[in-house]
Amino acid sequence: MANKVTLLPSQHTFLIEKNETLLEAALRSGLSVDYGCSNGACGKCQAKVISGQIEKSGFQDYVFSEAEKLAGQILLCRCIALTDAVLETREATDTNEIPLQRLKAKIKKVESPTNDVKILHTRTPRSQRLRYIAGQRVKLINAKNDQRSYSVASCPCDALNQQFHIPYQPDDEFLSTLFDPDQGNLSVGIEGPTGAFILQEASTRPILFIAYNTGFAPVKGLIEHALSLELSQDIHLIWISDNENGHYMHNYCRSISDAVDNFFYHPLTIDAKKITDDKQVDQLTSNISTVLADATQPLSPLKQHDIYISAEPDISKICENFFTRAGADITHLFLETPSS
Ligand code: FES
């Protein structure tokens, strides 16, 4: 049977299975506890046992002083819980508490759900995990040392695996190098994280995610994070695409809405020609505003929601203007503008 662990001072709780370390269970539950090496060497995952039976599992290089041992200091990455427990430890609550990291990740898989989107799956070594808060971005560095910023499309609760949604064009040199196995590109450099498009975890307001095309990437990370935290308020995802095949993870979204009572998925498609003159901007604004008005009408009043918008800059501005006019609370509007 799983044991329940409570962290202080946050009062966050998580369940830990028999064969898991405290660190693995905390990360799986979406908590941003402090850690580094994951193997008992750096001492960054220190915690103090307030109550409960905690047992060491595996070798650790890090040495506690006698006083620290007496005070109940342990390493989360090297201990398991034999009973329910209460621990005191550091958790990141803000993006500036996450250190900048540089590491190499293995390219596990590249999917092509449509002609113009690639999904890149990477895996970091067990001893060098990527620490970030859901919704943040990192730089991917290809074999020619060129780099480009992308949102991580997965949740840190899956600590070793990352996903990136990449708008694709065959003549893009950066991407050709990144995806070319003939160049021996079985790995990719990662540097980060940066960005502050993160979930307002303490808020109990209903959540409305607006994603446009591959702007879905950071939103997917936020949704997975919200689910790992088991948030109880309603969560709506409005995913707008400018083409019929643009909801490239439609089945994934459908499966969440089938499985999770408080998650609702609204895929929308609009006619969006490239914006080159004011007339087309007006047409696009009208198209987006019309579909948003229809989709959000049942959610009224919008001022009660936390609204997260992830779209390229022009579209983000249109959405922001729509929600401002529709009465949303602008202090609860959160914007991300993915790279192209
Ligand atoms: S993460 Fe380095 S000792 Fe636990």
Coordinates of C-alpha atoms and ligand atoms in Angstrom, one line a residue:
M1 CA 0.0 0.0 0.0
A2 CA 1.3 3.5 -0.8
N3 CA 2.3 5.8 2.0
K4 CA 1.4 9.4 2.2
V5 CA 4.2 12.0 2.5
T6 CA 3.5 15.6 3.5
L7 CA 6.0 18.4 2.8
L8 CA 6.5 21.4 5.0
P9 CA 6.1 24.3 4.8
S10 CA 4.1 24.0 1.6
Q11 CA 1.7 21.3 3.0
H12 CA 1.9 19.6 -0.4
T13 CA 1.3 15.8 -0.2
F14 CA 2.1 12.9 -2.4
L15 CA 1.8 9.1 -2.3
I16 CA 4.9 7.0 -2.5
E17 CA 5.0 3.4 -3.6
K18 CA 7.2 0.7 -2.0
N19 CA 9.9 0.7 -4.7
E20 CA 10.2 4.5 -5.2
T21 CA 12.6 7.0 -3.6
L22 CA 11.1 10.1 -2.0
L23 CA 12.5 12.2 -4.9
E24 CA 11.0 10.0 -7.6
A25 CA 7.6 10.1 -5.9
A26 CA 7.6 13.8 -5.3
L27 CA 8.6 14.6 -9.0
R28 CA 6.0 12.1 -10.3
S29 CA 3.4 14.1 -8.3
G30 CA 4.4 17.3 -10.0
L31 CA 6.2 18.9 -7.0
S32 CA 9.3 21.1 -7.6
V33 CA 11.5 19.9 -4.8
D34 CA 15.1 20.9 -4.9
Y35 CA 17.5 18.3 -6.4
G36 CA 20.6 17.9 -8.6
C37 CA 22.4 14.7 -9.3
S38 CA 19.6 12.2 -8.2
N39 CA 22.3 9.8 -7.0
G40 CA 23.3 10.8 -3.5
A41 CA 26.3 12.9 -4.4
C42 CA 25.4 16.6 -4.5
G43 CA 23.3 17.0 -1.3
K44 CA 20.8 19.3 -3.0
C45 CA 17.8 17.2 -2.1
Q46 CA 18.2 17.4 1.6
A47 CA 15.1 17.2 3.8
K48 CA 14.5 16.9 7.5
V49 CA 12.3 14.1 8.9
I50 CA 9.6 15.6 11.2
S51 CA 7.7 12.3 11.6
G52 CA 7.5 8.8 10.1
Q53 CA 9.8 6.0 9.3
I54 CA 12.3 6.8 6.5
E55 CA 14.9 4.3 5.4
K56 CA 18.1 4.7 3.3
S57 CA 18.1 2.9 0.0
G58 CA 21.3 2.7 -2.0
F59 CA 24.8 4.2 -1.6
Q60 CA 25.3 7.9 -1.1
D61 CA 28.5 10.0 -1.4
Y62 CA 27.1 12.9 0.4
V63 CA 28.2 13.0 4.1
F64 CA 26.0 14.4 6.9
S65 CA 27.6 15.7 10.1
E66 CA 26.6 14.0 13.3
A67 CA 24.5 17.0 14.3
E68 CA 22.7 16.9 10.9
K69 CA 22.0 13.2 11.4
L70 CA 20.7 13.7 14.9
A71 CA 18.5 16.5 13.5
G72 CA 16.9 14.0 11.0
Q73 CA 18.5 15.2 7.8
I74 CA 18.1 12.8 4.8
L75 CA 18.5 12.8 1.0
L76 CA 15.2 12.5 -0.9
C77 CA 17.0 10.7 -3.7
R78 CA 18.4 8.0 -1.5
C79 CA 15.5 7.3 0.9
I80 CA 12.2 5.4 0.9
A81 CA 9.2 5.8 3.2
L82 CA 8.2 2.8 5.3
T83 CA 5.2 4.7 6.8
D84 CA 3.3 7.9 6.3
A85 CA 5.8 10.7 6.9
V86 CA 6.1 14.5 7.3
L87 CA 9.3 16.1 5.9
E88 CA 10.6 19.6 5.8
T89 CA 12.3 20.5 2.5
R90 CA 12.9 23.2 -0.1
E91 CA 10.5 23.5 -3.1
A92 CA 10.9 26.0 -6.0
T93 CA 7.9 28.3 -6.1
D94 CA 9.3 30.6 -8.8
T95 CA 11.2 30.3 -12.0
N96 CA 14.2 32.1 -10.7
E97 CA 14.7 29.3 -8.2
I98 CA 15.5 26.9 -10.9
P99 CA 19.2 26.9 -12.0
L100 CA 20.3 27.2 -15.6
Q101 CA 21.4 23.8 -16.8
R102 CA 23.3 22.5 -19.9
L103 CA 23.1 18.9 -20.7
K104 CA 22.9 16.4 -23.5
A105 CA 19.7 14.4 -24.1
K106 CA 19.2 11.4 -26.3
I107 CA 16.8 11.7 -29.2
K108 CA 14.4 8.8 -28.6
K109 CA 11.9 9.3 -31.3
V110 CA 10.8 11.9 -33.9
E111 CA 7.1 11.8 -35.0
S112 CA 5.5 13.5 -37.9
P113 CA 1.8 13.9 -37.1
T114 CA 1.4 16.3 -40.0
N115 CA 3.6 17.6 -42.8
D116 CA 4.4 20.8 -40.9
V117 CA 4.8 19.5 -37.3
K118 CA 7.4 17.3 -35.8
I119 CA 7.3 15.9 -32.3
L120 CA 10.7 15.4 -30.8
H121 CA 11.0 13.0 -27.8
T122 CA 14.2 13.2 -25.8
R123 CA 15.6 11.5 -22.7
T124 CA 18.1 12.8 -20.3
P125 CA 20.5 10.6 -18.3
R126 CA 19.3 9.4 -14.9
S127 CA 22.1 11.2 -13.3
Q128 CA 21.5 14.5 -15.1
R129 CA 17.8 15.2 -15.3
L130 CA 16.4 18.5 -16.7
R131 CA 14.9 20.6 -13.9
Y132 CA 12.2 23.0 -15.0
I133 CA 8.7 24.1 -14.2
A134 CA 5.9 23.0 -16.5
G135 CA 5.3 25.6 -19.3
Q136 CA 8.9 26.8 -19.4
R137 CA 11.2 26.7 -22.5
V138 CA 14.7 25.6 -23.3
K139 CA 17.2 26.1 -26.1
L140 CA 17.8 23.0 -28.3
I141 CA 21.3 22.9 -29.7
N142 CA 22.0 20.9 -32.9
A143 CA 25.2 19.2 -34.1
K144 CA 26.4 22.4 -35.7
N145 CA 26.0 24.2 -32.3
D146 CA 23.1 26.3 -33.6
Q147 CA 20.4 26.8 -31.1
R148 CA 16.7 27.7 -31.0
S149 CA 14.2 28.1 -28.2
Y150 CA 11.2 25.7 -27.8
S151 CA 8.7 25.2 -25.0
V152 CA 8.9 21.8 -23.3
A153 CA 5.6 20.1 -24.1
S154 CA 5.8 17.7 -21.3
C155 CA 5.6 17.8 -17.5
P156 CA 8.5 17.6 -15.1
C157 CA 6.6 14.8 -13.4
D158 CA 8.1 12.6 -16.1
A159 CA 11.6 13.6 -15.0
L160 CA 13.7 11.8 -17.6
N161 CA 11.6 12.3 -20.7
Q162 CA 10.9 15.6 -22.6
Q163 CA 8.7 16.4 -25.6
F164 CA 9.0 19.3 -28.1
H165 CA 6.5 20.3 -30.8
I166 CA 8.4 21.8 -33.7
P167 CA 6.8 23.7 -36.6
Y168 CA 8.6 22.1 -39.6
Q169 CA 9.8 23.2 -43.0
P170 CA 12.0 21.0 -45.0
D171 CA 14.4 23.8 -46.1
D172 CA 15.0 24.9 -42.5
E173 CA 18.7 24.3 -41.9
F174 CA 18.6 24.1 -38.1
L175 CA 15.9 21.4 -38.3
S176 CA 17.5 19.5 -41.1
T177 CA 20.6 19.2 -38.9
L178 CA 18.6 18.4 -35.8
F179 CA 16.6 15.6 -37.5
D180 CA 19.2 14.1 -39.8
P181 CA 20.3 10.7 -38.5
D182 CA 23.0 10.5 -41.2
Q183 CA 24.8 13.3 -39.4
G184 CA 24.9 11.1 -36.3
N185 CA 22.4 13.3 -34.5
L186 CA 21.3 10.9 -32.0
S187 CA 21.5 13.5 -29.3
V188 CA 20.7 17.1 -28.8
G189 CA 22.0 19.8 -26.4
I190 CA 19.6 21.4 -24.0
E191 CA 20.1 24.7 -22.2
G192 CA 17.6 26.2 -19.9
P193 CA 15.0 26.6 -18.6
T194 CA 13.7 30.1 -19.2
G195 CA 10.3 31.7 -19.3
A196 CA 7.5 32.4 -16.8
F197 CA 4.5 30.8 -18.5
I198 CA 3.7 28.6 -15.5
L199 CA 0.7 27.4 -13.7
Q200 CA -0.7 29.5 -10.9
E201 CA -0.8 26.5 -8.6
A202 CA -2.3 28.3 -5.5
S203 CA -5.2 29.6 -7.5
T204 CA -8.6 27.8 -7.2
R205 CA -10.2 29.7 -10.1
P206 CA -11.4 27.8 -13.1
I207 CA -8.7 27.5 -15.8
L208 CA -9.0 28.3 -19.5
F209 CA -6.2 27.4 -21.8
I210 CA -6.1 28.9 -25.3
A211 CA -3.6 27.3 -27.7
Y212 CA -3.0 28.2 -31.3
N213 CA -1.4 25.6 -33.6
T214 CA 1.9 24.5 -32.0
G215 CA 1.2 26.9 -29.2
F216 CA -0.3 23.8 -27.8
A217 CA 3.1 22.6 -26.6
P218 CA 3.5 24.6 -23.3
V219 CA -0.2 24.2 -22.7
K220 CA 0.2 20.5 -22.8
G221 CA 2.9 20.7 -20.2
L222 CA 0.6 22.8 -18.0
I223 CA -2.3 20.5 -18.4
E224 CA -0.2 17.5 -17.4
H225 CA 1.1 19.4 -14.4
A226 CA -2.4 20.4 -13.4
L227 CA -3.5 16.8 -13.6
S228 CA -0.5 15.5 -11.6
L229 CA -1.5 18.1 -8.9
E230 CA -5.1 16.8 -9.1
L231 CA -6.5 20.3 -9.3
S232 CA -10.2 20.2 -8.7
Q233 CA -11.4 23.3 -10.6
D234 CA -12.8 23.0 -14.1
I235 CA -10.0 23.1 -16.8
H236 CA -11.0 24.0 -20.4
L237 CA -8.7 23.7 -23.4
I238 CA -9.6 25.7 -26.5
W239 CA -7.2 24.6 -29.2
I240 CA -7.5 26.8 -32.3
S241 CA -5.9 25.6 -35.6
D242 CA -5.6 27.4 -38.9
N243 CA -6.0 24.1 -40.8
E244 CA -8.1 20.9 -40.7
N245 CA -5.2 18.7 -39.6
G246 CA -3.8 21.2 -37.1
H247 CA -5.0 19.5 -33.9
Y248 CA -2.1 17.1 -34.2
M249 CA -2.7 15.5 -30.7
H250 CA -6.5 15.5 -31.0
N251 CA -6.8 11.9 -29.7
Y252 CA -4.6 12.7 -26.7
C253 CA -6.8 15.6 -25.8
R254 CA -10.0 13.5 -26.3
S255 CA -8.6 10.8 -24.1
I256 CA -8.0 13.2 -21.3
S257 CA -11.4 14.7 -21.5
D258 CA -12.9 11.1 -21.5
A259 CA -10.9 10.1 -18.4
V260 CA -10.9 13.3 -16.3
D261 CA -14.3 14.7 -15.1
N262 CA -13.2 18.3 -14.8
F263 CA -11.3 18.6 -18.1
F264 CA -13.1 19.9 -21.2
Y265 CA -11.6 20.0 -24.8
H266 CA -12.8 22.3 -27.5
P267 CA -11.0 22.0 -30.9
L268 CA -11.7 24.9 -33.2
T269 CA -10.6 25.5 -36.8
I270 CA -10.5 28.9 -38.4
D271 CA -9.7 30.2 -41.9
A272 CA -6.4 32.1 -41.4
K273 CA -4.6 33.4 -44.4
K274 CA -1.1 34.9 -43.8
I275 CA -1.4 38.4 -42.4
T276 CA 0.0 40.8 -45.0
D277 CA -2.3 43.8 -44.9
D278 CA -4.7 45.5 -42.6
K279 CA -7.8 44.0 -44.3
Q280 CA -6.5 40.5 -43.6
V281 CA -5.7 41.4 -40.0
D282 CA -9.3 42.5 -39.6
Q283 CA -10.6 39.3 -41.2
L284 CA -8.4 37.2 -38.9
T285 CA -9.4 39.1 -35.8
S286 CA -13.1 38.7 -36.7
N287 CA -12.6 34.9 -37.4
I288 CA -10.8 34.3 -34.1
S289 CA -13.1 36.5 -32.1
T290 CA -16.2 34.8 -33.5
V291 CA -15.0 31.2 -32.6
L292 CA -13.8 32.4 -29.2
A293 CA -17.1 34.1 -28.5
D294 CA -19.0 30.9 -29.3
A295 CA -16.7 28.6 -27.3
T296 CA -16.5 30.8 -24.2
Q297 CA -20.2 31.8 -24.0
P298 CA -21.0 28.9 -21.7
L299 CA -18.1 29.8 -19.4
S300 CA -19.3 33.3 -18.6
P301 CA -18.4 35.3 -16.6
L302 CA -14.8 35.1 -17.8
K303 CA -13.6 37.4 -15.1
Q304 CA -13.6 34.4 -12.8
H305 CA -11.1 32.4 -14.8
D306 CA -7.3 32.1 -15.0
I307 CA -6.7 32.4 -18.7
Y308 CA -3.5 31.1 -20.4
I309 CA -2.9 32.1 -24.0
S310 CA -0.1 30.4 -26.1
A311 CA 0.1 31.7 -29.6
E312 CA 2.4 33.5 -32.0
P313 CA 2.5 37.2 -31.2
D314 CA -0.1 38.5 -33.7
I315 CA -2.6 35.9 -32.7
S316 CA -1.8 36.3 -29.0
K317 CA -2.6 40.0 -29.3
I318 CA -6.0 39.2 -31.0
C319 CA -6.9 36.7 -28.2
E320 CA -5.7 39.1 -25.5
N321 CA -7.9 41.9 -26.9
F322 CA -10.8 39.6 -27.2
F323 CA -10.6 38.5 -23.5
T324 CA -10.0 42.1 -22.3
R325 CA -13.2 43.2 -24.1
A326 CA -15.1 40.2 -22.9
G327 CA -14.5 41.2 -19.3
A328 CA -11.7 38.9 -18.3
D329 CA -9.6 40.0 -15.3
I330 CA -6.3 41.1 -17.0
T331 CA -4.3 40.3 -13.8
H332 CA -5.3 36.7 -14.5
L333 CA -4.3 36.6 -18.2
F334 CA -1.0 34.8 -18.8
L335 CA 0.6 35.0 -22.2
E336 CA 3.2 32.9 -24.0
T337 CA 4.4 33.5 -27.6
P338 CA 6.2 30.4 -29.0
S339 CA 9.0 30.7 -31.5
S340 CA 8.2 29.9 -35.1
Ligands
FES1 S1 19.8 15.0 -5.8 FE1 22.0 15.1 -5.4 S2 22.1 14.1 -3.5 FE2 20.0 13.9 -4.0

